[in-house]
Coordinates of C-alpha atoms and ligand atoms in Angstrom, one line a residue:
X2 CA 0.0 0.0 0.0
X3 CA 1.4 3.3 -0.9
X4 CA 1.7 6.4 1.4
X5 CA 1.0 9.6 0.1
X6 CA 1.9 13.1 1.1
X7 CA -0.6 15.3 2.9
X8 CA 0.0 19.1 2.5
X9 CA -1.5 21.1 5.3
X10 CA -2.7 24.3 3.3
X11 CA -4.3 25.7 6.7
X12 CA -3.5 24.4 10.0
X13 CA -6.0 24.7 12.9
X14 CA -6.1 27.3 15.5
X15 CA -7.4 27.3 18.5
X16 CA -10.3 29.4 17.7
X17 CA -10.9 27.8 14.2
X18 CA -9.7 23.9 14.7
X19 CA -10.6 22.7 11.2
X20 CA -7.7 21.7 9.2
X21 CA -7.8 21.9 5.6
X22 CA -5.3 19.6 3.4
X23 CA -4.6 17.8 0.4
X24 CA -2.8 15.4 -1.6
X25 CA 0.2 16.0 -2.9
X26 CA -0.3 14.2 -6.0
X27 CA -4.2 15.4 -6.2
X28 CA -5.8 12.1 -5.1
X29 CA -8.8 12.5 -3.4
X30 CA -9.3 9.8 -1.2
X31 CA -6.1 7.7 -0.7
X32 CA -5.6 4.8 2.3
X33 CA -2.5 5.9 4.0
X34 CA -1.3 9.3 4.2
X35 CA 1.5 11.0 5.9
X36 CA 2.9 14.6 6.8
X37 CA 6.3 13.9 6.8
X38 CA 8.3 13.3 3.9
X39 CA 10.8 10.4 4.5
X40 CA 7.7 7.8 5.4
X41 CA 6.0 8.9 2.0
X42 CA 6.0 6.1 -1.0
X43 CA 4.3 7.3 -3.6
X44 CA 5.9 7.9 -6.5
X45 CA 3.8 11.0 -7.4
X46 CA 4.0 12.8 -4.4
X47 CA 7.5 12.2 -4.0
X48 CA 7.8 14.4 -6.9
X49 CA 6.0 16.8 -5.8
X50 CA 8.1 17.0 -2.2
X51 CA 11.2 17.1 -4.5
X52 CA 10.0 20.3 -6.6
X53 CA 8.9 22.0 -3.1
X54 CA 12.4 21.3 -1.3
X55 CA 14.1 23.1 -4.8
X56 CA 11.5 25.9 -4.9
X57 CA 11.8 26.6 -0.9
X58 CA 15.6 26.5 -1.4
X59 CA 15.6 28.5 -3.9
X60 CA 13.1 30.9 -2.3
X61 CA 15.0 30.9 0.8
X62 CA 17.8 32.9 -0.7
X63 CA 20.4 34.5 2.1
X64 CA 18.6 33.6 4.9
X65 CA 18.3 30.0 4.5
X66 CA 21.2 27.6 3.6
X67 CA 22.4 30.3 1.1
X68 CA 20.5 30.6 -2.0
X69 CA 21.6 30.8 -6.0
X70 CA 20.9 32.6 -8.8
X71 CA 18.8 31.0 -11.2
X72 CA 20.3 31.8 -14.9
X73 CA 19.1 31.1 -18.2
X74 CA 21.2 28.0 -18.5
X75 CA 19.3 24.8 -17.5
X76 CA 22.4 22.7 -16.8
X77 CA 23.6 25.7 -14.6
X78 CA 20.7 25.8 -12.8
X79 CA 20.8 21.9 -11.7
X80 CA 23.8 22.5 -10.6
X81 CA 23.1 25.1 -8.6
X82 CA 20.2 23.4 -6.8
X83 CA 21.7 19.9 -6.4
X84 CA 25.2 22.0 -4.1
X85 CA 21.9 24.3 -2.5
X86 CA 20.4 19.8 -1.7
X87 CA 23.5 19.3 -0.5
X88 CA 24.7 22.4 1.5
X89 CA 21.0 21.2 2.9
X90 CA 22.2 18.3 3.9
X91 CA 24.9 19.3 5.9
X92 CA 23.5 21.6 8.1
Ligands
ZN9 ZN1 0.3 10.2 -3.9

């Protein structure tokens, strides 16, 4: 059975509990679901965590891990985001 990858769009608050979600690869009922990444098996989703860990690296700029400017050239920019992954990593 696979386990997919809930994303928490709004989470509760005290005065407003409800806690609106969805998943990552747009299925709308699904078995097994999880909020953390690393227990997720879905092949879809995992897709999807991958483009969110690049854009929020990338969005994270200075005061993250240290962010890189995107240029035109595609094989740049791989490059760029896999040392931004693994400047990640080391932290
Ligand atoms: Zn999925």
């Amino acid at each position: 059975m696979k386990t997919h990858y809930e994303i928490v769009i709004f989470e509760g608050t005290e005065s407003d509990p409800e806690e609106y979600s969805q998943i990552a690869c747009g299925m709308q009922v699904v078995n097994k679901m999880t909020k953390y990444s690393d227990q997720v098996t879905c092949k879809k989703c995992l897709k999807v965590i991958q483009k969110r860990v690049i854009a929020s690296l990338v969005t994270l700029g200075n005061d993250g891990i240290g962010g890189a400017k995107m240029t035109s050239n595609k094989a740049e920019n791989s490059k760029l985001i896999l040392e931004l992954l693994e400047r990640s990593k080391l932290k």
